[in-house]
Amino acid sequence: QVQLVESGGGLVQAGGSLRLSCAASGSISSINAMGWYRQVPGKQRELVAVITSGGHTNYADSVKGRFTISRDNGKNTADLQMNSLKPEDTGVYYCNANVFRSVYLSPADYWGQGTQVTVSS
């Protein structure tokens, strides 16, 4: 099995910063993309940022210029640095990883348990 563990959420004032971390462990051969998603009550989970194994990144328009995703392929970790936070960034942030458990298996998506980020105005 594969486990994703997130850390780093919390309460911060508008304009502040937080850093989220995600660590993948378990039966992992390699990881394709790793990403961060956000969900608020009553809405679908949405992509915030994603990074490929080669380091290519993609961001939601709402966070471009403020958030930076990075990863350490050797440690199977991905971080999300969030600066200039706004109240609308509030939500539960989930880490996602597209994982090859074996060279003989197709990749599968795994999710963390989520970490709450609250930005007060």
Coordinates of N, CA, C and O in Angstrom, one line a residue:
Q1 N 0.8 -1.2 0.0 CA 0.0 0.0 0.0 C 0.9 1.2 0.0 O 2.1 1.2 0.2
V2 N 0.2 2.4 -0.3 CA 0.9 3.7 -0.3 C 0.2 4.6 0.6 O -1.0 4.7 0.6
Q3 N 1.0 5.3 1.4 CA 0.4 6.3 2.3 C 1.0 7.7 2.0 O 2.2 7.8 1.7
L4 N 0.1 8.7 2.1 CA 0.5 10.1 1.9 C 0.2 10.8 3.2 O -1.0 10.7 3.7
V5 N 1.1 11.5 3.8 CA 0.9 12.2 5.1 C 1.2 13.6 4.9 O 2.3 14.0 4.4
E6 N 0.3 14.5 5.2 CA 0.4 15.9 5.0 C 0.7 16.6 6.4 O 0.3 16.1 7.4
S7 N 1.3 17.7 6.3 CA 1.6 18.5 7.5 C 1.7 19.9 7.1 O 1.9 20.3 6.0
G8 N 1.5 20.8 8.1 CA 1.8 22.2 7.9 C 0.6 23.2 7.8 O 0.8 24.4 7.7
G9 N -0.6 22.6 7.9 CA -1.7 23.5 7.8 C -1.9 24.3 9.1 O -1.1 24.1 10.1
G10 N -2.9 25.2 9.1 CA -3.1 26.0 10.3 C -3.9 27.2 10.0 O -4.5 27.4 9.0
L11 N -3.8 28.1 11.0 CA -4.5 29.4 10.9 C -3.5 30.5 10.8 O -2.5 30.6 11.5
V12 N -3.8 31.4 9.8 CA -2.9 32.5 9.5 C -3.7 33.7 9.1 O -4.8 33.6 8.5
Q13 N -3.1 34.9 9.3 CA -3.8 36.1 8.9 C -3.6 36.3 7.4 O -2.6 35.9 6.9
A14 N -4.5 37.1 6.8 CA -4.3 37.4 5.4 C -3.0 38.1 5.2 O -2.6 39.0 6.0
G15 N -2.3 37.8 4.1 CA -1.0 38.3 3.9 C 0.2 37.5 4.4 O 1.3 37.7 4.1
G16 N -0.2 36.5 5.2 CA 0.8 35.6 5.8 C 1.2 34.5 4.9 O 0.8 34.4 3.8
S17 N 2.0 33.6 5.5 CA 2.6 32.4 4.7 C 2.4 31.1 5.5 O 2.4 31.1 6.7
L18 N 2.3 30.1 4.8 CA 2.3 28.7 5.3 C 3.0 27.8 4.3 O 3.0 28.1 3.1
R19 N 3.6 26.8 4.9 CA 4.2 25.8 4.0 C 3.6 24.4 4.3 O 3.7 23.9 5.5
L20 N 3.1 23.8 3.3 CA 2.5 22.4 3.4 C 3.5 21.4 2.9 O 4.2 21.6 1.9
S21 N 3.6 20.3 3.6 CA 4.5 19.2 3.2 C 3.7 17.9 3.1 O 2.8 17.7 3.8
C22 N 4.1 17.1 2.1 CA 3.5 15.8 1.9 C 4.6 14.8 1.7 O 5.5 15.0 0.9
A23 N 4.5 13.7 2.4 CA 5.5 12.6 2.3 C 4.7 11.3 1.9 O 3.8 10.9 2.6
A24 N 5.2 10.7 0.8 CA 4.7 9.4 0.4 C 5.6 8.3 0.8 O 6.8 8.4 0.8
S25 N 4.9 7.2 1.3 CA 5.7 6.0 1.7 C 4.9 4.8 1.4 O 3.7 4.8 1.1
G26 N 5.6 3.7 1.5 CA 5.0 2.4 1.2 C 5.6 1.7 0.0 O 6.8 1.9 -0.3
S27 N 4.7 1.0 -0.7 CA 5.2 0.2 -1.8 C 5.2 1.1 -3.1 O 4.3 1.2 -3.8
I28 N 6.4 1.8 -3.3 CA 6.5 2.8 -4.3 C 7.7 2.4 -5.2 O 8.8 2.3 -4.7
S29 N 7.4 2.3 -6.5 CA 8.5 2.1 -7.5 C 8.9 3.5 -8.0 O 10.1 3.8 -8.0
S30 N 8.0 4.3 -8.4 CA 8.2 5.7 -8.8 C 6.9 6.4 -8.7 O 5.9 5.9 -8.6
I31 N 7.1 7.8 -8.8 CA 5.9 8.7 -8.7 C 5.9 9.6 -9.9 O 6.9 10.2 -10.2
N32 N 4.8 9.6 -10.6 CA 4.7 10.6 -11.7 C 4.5 12.0 -11.1 O 5.3 12.5 -10.5
A33 N 3.3 12.5 -11.3 CA 3.0 13.8 -10.8 C 2.6 13.8 -9.3 O 2.0 12.8 -8.8
M34 N 2.9 14.8 -8.6 CA 2.4 15.1 -7.2 C 1.8 16.4 -7.2 O 2.2 17.4 -7.9
G35 N 0.7 16.5 -6.5 CA -0.1 17.8 -6.6 C -0.8 18.1 -5.3 O -0.9 17.2 -4.4
W36 N -1.2 19.3 -5.2 CA -2.0 19.8 -4.1 C -3.4 20.2 -4.6 O -3.5 20.9 -5.6
Y37 N -4.4 19.8 -3.9 CA -5.8 20.1 -4.2 C -6.4 20.8 -3.0 O -6.0 20.6 -1.9
R38 N -7.5 21.6 -3.3 CA -8.2 22.3 -2.2 C -9.7 22.0 -2.3 O -10.2 22.0 -3.4
Q39 N -10.3 21.8 -1.2 CA -11.7 21.6 -1.2 C -12.4 22.5 -0.1 O -11.9 22.5 1.1
V40 N -13.5 23.2 -0.4 CA -14.3 23.9 0.6 C -15.6 23.3 0.6 O -16.1 22.7 -0.4
P41 N -16.4 23.5 1.7 CA -17.7 22.9 1.8 C -18.6 23.3 0.6 O -18.7 24.4 0.3
G42 N -19.3 22.3 0.1 CA -20.2 22.5 -1.0 C -19.6 22.7 -2.4 O -20.4 22.9 -3.4
K43 N -18.3 22.5 -2.5 CA -17.7 22.7 -3.8 C -16.8 21.4 -4.1 O -16.4 20.7 -3.2
Q44 N -16.5 21.2 -5.4 CA -15.7 20.1 -5.7 C -14.2 20.4 -5.4 O -13.8 21.6 -5.3
R45 N -13.5 19.4 -5.2 CA -12.1 19.5 -5.0 C -11.4 20.1 -6.2 O -11.7 19.6 -7.3
E46 N -10.5 21.1 -6.1 CA -9.9 21.7 -7.2 C -8.4 21.7 -7.1 O -7.8 21.7 -6.1
L47 N -7.8 21.6 -8.3 CA -6.3 21.6 -8.4 C -5.8 23.0 -8.0 O -6.2 24.0 -8.4
V48 N -4.8 22.9 -7.1 CA -4.1 24.1 -6.7 C -2.7 24.2 -7.5 O -2.4 25.2 -8.1
A49 N -2.0 23.1 -7.4 CA -0.7 23.1 -8.0 C -0.3 21.6 -8.3 O -0.6 20.8 -7.5
V50 N 0.5 21.4 -9.3 CA 1.0 20.0 -9.6 C 2.4 20.1 -10.1 O 2.8 21.1 -10.8
I51 N 3.2 19.1 -9.9 CA 4.6 19.1 -10.3 C 4.9 17.6 -10.8 O 4.5 16.7 -10.2
T52 N 5.5 17.6 -12.0 CA 5.8 16.2 -12.5 C 7.2 15.8 -12.0 O 7.9 16.5 -11.3
S53 N 7.5 14.5 -12.3 CA 8.8 14.0 -11.8 C 10.0 14.8 -12.4 O 11.1 14.8 -11.9
G54 N 9.7 15.4 -13.6 CA 10.8 16.2 -14.2 C 10.8 17.6 -13.8 O 11.7 18.4 -14.2
G55 N 9.9 18.0 -12.9 CA 9.9 19.3 -12.3 C 9.1 20.3 -13.0 O 9.1 21.5 -12.7
H56 N 8.3 19.9 -14.0 CA 7.4 20.8 -14.6 C 6.2 21.1 -13.7 O 5.7 20.2 -13.1
T57 N 5.8 22.4 -13.6 CA 4.7 22.8 -12.7 C 3.5 23.4 -13.4 O 3.7 23.9 -14.5
N58 N 2.4 23.3 -12.8 CA 1.2 24.0 -13.2 C 0.4 24.5 -12.0 O 0.3 23.8 -11.0
Y59 N -0.2 25.7 -12.1 CA -0.8 26.3 -11.0 C -2.2 26.7 -11.4 O -2.5 27.1 -12.6
A60 N -3.1 26.7 -10.5 CA -4.4 27.4 -10.7 C -4.2 28.9 -10.8 O -3.3 29.4 -10.2
D61 N -5.0 29.5 -11.7 CA -4.8 30.9 -11.9 C -4.8 31.7 -10.6 O -4.1 32.7 -10.5
S62 N -5.7 31.3 -9.7 CA -5.9 32.1 -8.5 C -4.6 32.1 -7.6 O -4.6 32.9 -6.7
V63 N -3.7 31.2 -7.8 CA -2.5 31.1 -6.9 C -1.2 31.5 -7.6 O -0.2 31.5 -6.9
K64 N -1.3 31.7 -8.9 CA 0.0 32.0 -9.6 C 0.7 33.2 -9.0 O 0.0 34.2 -8.8
G65 N 2.0 33.1 -8.9 CA 2.7 34.2 -8.3 C 2.8 34.2 -6.8 O 3.5 35.0 -6.2
R66 N 1.9 33.4 -6.2 CA 1.9 33.4 -4.7 C 2.3 32.1 -4.1 O 2.9 32.0 -3.0
F67 N 2.0 31.0 -4.8 CA 2.3 29.6 -4.3 C 3.4 29.0 -5.2 O 3.5 29.3 -6.4
T68 N 4.2 28.2 -4.5 CA 5.2 27.5 -5.2 C 5.3 26.1 -4.8 O 5.3 25.8 -3.6
I69 N 5.2 25.1 -5.7 CA 5.2 23.7 -5.4 C 6.6 23.2 -5.8 O 7.3 23.7 -6.7
S70 N 7.1 22.3 -4.9 CA 8.4 21.7 -5.1 C 8.4 20.3 -4.7 O 7.5 19.9 -4.0
R71 N 9.4 19.5 -5.1 CA 9.4 18.1 -4.7 C 10.8 17.6 -4.6 O 11.7 18.1 -5.2
D72 N 11.0 16.5 -3.8 CA 12.2 15.8 -3.7 C 12.0 14.4 -4.1 O 11.4 13.6 -3.4
N73 N 12.4 14.1 -5.3 CA 12.1 12.7 -5.9 C 12.8 11.6 -5.1 O 12.2 10.5 -4.9
G74 N 13.9 11.9 -4.5 CA 14.6 10.9 -3.7 C 13.9 10.6 -2.4 O 14.0 9.5 -1.9
K75 N 13.2 11.6 -1.9 CA 12.5 11.4 -0.6 C 11.0 11.2 -0.8 O 10.3 11.0 0.2
N76 N 10.5 11.3 -2.0 CA 9.1 11.1 -2.3 C 8.3 12.2 -1.5 O 7.2 11.8 -0.9
T77 N 8.7 13.4 -1.5 CA 8.0 14.4 -0.8 C 7.7 15.6 -1.8 O 8.3 15.8 -2.8
A78 N 6.6 16.3 -1.4 CA 6.2 17.5 -2.2 C 5.8 18.6 -1.2 O 5.0 18.3 -0.3
D79 N 6.3 19.8 -1.4 CA 5.9 20.9 -0.6 C 5.2 21.9 -1.3 O 5.3 22.1 -2.6
L80 N 4.3 22.7 -0.6 CA 3.6 23.8 -1.2 C 3.9 25.0 -0.3 O 3.4 25.1 0.8
Q81 N 4.6 26.0 -0.9 CA 4.9 27.2 -0.2 C 3.8 28.2 -0.6 O 3.7 28.5 -1.8
M82 N 3.1 28.7 0.4 CA 2.0 29.6 0.2 C 2.3 30.9 0.8 O 2.4 31.1 2.0
N83 N 2.4 32.0 -0.1 CA 2.7 33.3 0.4 C 1.5 34.2 0.0 O 0.6 33.9 -0.8
S84 N 1.5 35.4 0.7 CA 0.4 36.4 0.4 C -1.0 35.7 0.5 O -1.8 35.9 -0.4
L85 N -1.2 35.0 1.5 CA -2.4 34.2 1.6 C -3.6 35.2 1.7 O -3.6 36.2 2.3
K86 N -4.7 34.7 1.1 CA -6.0 35.4 1.1 C -7.1 34.6 1.8 O -7.0 33.4 1.8
P87 N -8.1 35.2 2.3 CA -9.2 34.4 2.9 C -9.8 33.4 2.0 O -10.2 32.3 2.4
E88 N -9.8 33.7 0.7 CA -10.4 32.7 -0.3 C -9.4 31.5 -0.5 O -9.8 30.6 -1.2
D89 N -8.3 31.5 0.1 CA -7.4 30.3 0.1 C -7.8 29.3 1.1 O -7.3 28.2 1.1
T90 N -8.7 29.7 2.0 CA -9.1 28.8 3.0 C -9.8 27.5 2.5 O -10.5 27.5 1.5
G91 N -9.4 26.4 3.1 CA -10.0 25.1 2.7 C -9.2 24.0 3.3 O -8.2 24.2 4.0
V92 N -9.6 22.8 2.9 CA -8.8 21.6 3.3 C -7.9 21.2 2.1 O -8.4 21.1 0.9
Y93 N -6.7 21.1 2.3 CA -5.7 20.9 1.3 C -5.3 19.4 1.3 O -4.9 18.9 2.3
Y94 N -5.4 18.8 0.1 CA -5.1 17.4 0.0 C -3.9 17.2 -0.9 O -3.8 17.8 -2.0
C95 N -3.0 16.3 -0.5 CA -1.9 15.9 -1.4 C -2.3 14.7 -2.2 O -3.0 13.8 -1.8
N96 N -1.9 14.7 -3.5 CA -2.2 13.7 -4.4 C -0.9 13.2 -5.0 O 0.0 14.0 -5.3
A97 N -0.8 11.9 -5.2 CA 0.4 11.4 -6.0 C -0.1 10.3 -6.9 O -0.9 9.4 -6.6
N98 N 0.5 10.3 -8.1 CA 0.2 9.3 -9.1 C 1.4 8.3 -9.1 O 2.5 8.7 -9.5
V99 N 1.2 7.1 -8.6 CA 2.2 6.2 -8.1 C 2.3 4.9 -8.9 O 1.3 4.3 -9.1
F100 N 3.5 4.6 -9.3 CA 3.8 3.3 -9.8 C 4.2 2.4 -8.7 O 5.3 2.6 -8.1
R101 N 3.4 1.4 -8.3 CA 3.8 0.5 -7.2 C 4.8 -0.6 -7.7 O 5.5 -1.2 -7.0
S102 N 4.8 -0.8 -9.0 CA 5.6 -1.8 -9.7 C 5.7 -1.4 -11.1 O 4.8 -0.8 -11.7
V103 N 6.8 -1.9 -11.8 CA 6.9 -1.6 -13.2 C 5.9 -2.5 -14.0 O 5.7 -2.2 -15.2
Y104 N 5.3 -3.4 -13.3 CA 4.3 -4.3 -14.0 C 2.9 -3.8 -13.8 O 2.0 -4.4 -14.3
L105 N 2.7 -2.8 -13.0 CA 1.4 -2.3 -12.7 C 1.1 -0.9 -13.3 O 2.1 -0.1 -13.4
S106 N -0.1 -0.6 -13.7 CA -0.4 0.8 -14.1 C -0.4 1.7 -12.9 O -0.6 1.3 -11.8
P107 N -0.1 3.0 -13.1 CA -0.1 3.9 -12.0 C -1.4 4.1 -11.4 O -2.5 4.0 -12.1
A108 N -1.5 4.5 -10.1 CA -2.7 4.8 -9.5 C -2.6 6.0 -8.6 O -1.5 6.4 -8.2
D109 N -3.7 6.7 -8.4 CA -3.8 7.9 -7.6 C -4.0 7.6 -6.1 O -4.8 6.8 -5.8
Y110 N -3.2 8.3 -5.3 CA -3.4 8.1 -3.9 C -3.6 9.5 -3.3 O -3.0 10.5 -3.8
W111 N -4.3 9.6 -2.2 CA -4.6 10.8 -1.5 C -4.2 10.8 -0.1 O -4.3 9.8 0.6
G112 N -3.8 12.0 0.4 CA -3.6 12.2 1.9 C -4.9 12.4 2.6 O -6.0 12.5 1.9
Q113 N -4.8 12.6 3.9 CA -6.0 12.7 4.7 C -6.5 14.2 4.7 O -7.6 14.4 5.1
G114 N -5.7 15.1 4.2 CA -6.1 16.5 4.2 C -5.6 17.3 5.4 O -5.5 16.7 6.5
T115 N -5.3 18.5 5.2 CA -4.9 19.4 6.2 C -5.6 20.8 6.1 O -5.7 21.3 5.0
Q116 N -6.1 21.3 7.2 CA -7.0 22.5 7.1 C -6.1 23.7 7.1 O -5.1 23.9 7.9
V117 N -6.4 24.6 6.1 CA -5.8 25.9 6.0 C -6.9 27.0 6.2 O -7.8 26.9 5.5
T118 N -6.7 27.8 7.2 CA -7.7 28.9 7.4 C -7.0 30.2 7.4 O -6.0 30.4 8.1
V119 N -7.4 31.1 6.5 CA -6.9 32.4 6.4 C -7.9 33.5 6.9 O -9.0 33.6 6.3
S120 N -7.6 34.2 7.9 CA -8.5 35.2 8.5 C -8.2 36.5 7.9 O -7.1 36.9 7.6
S121 N -9.3 37.3 7.8 CA -9.2 38.6 7.2 C -8.9 39.7 8.2 O -8.9 39.5 9.4

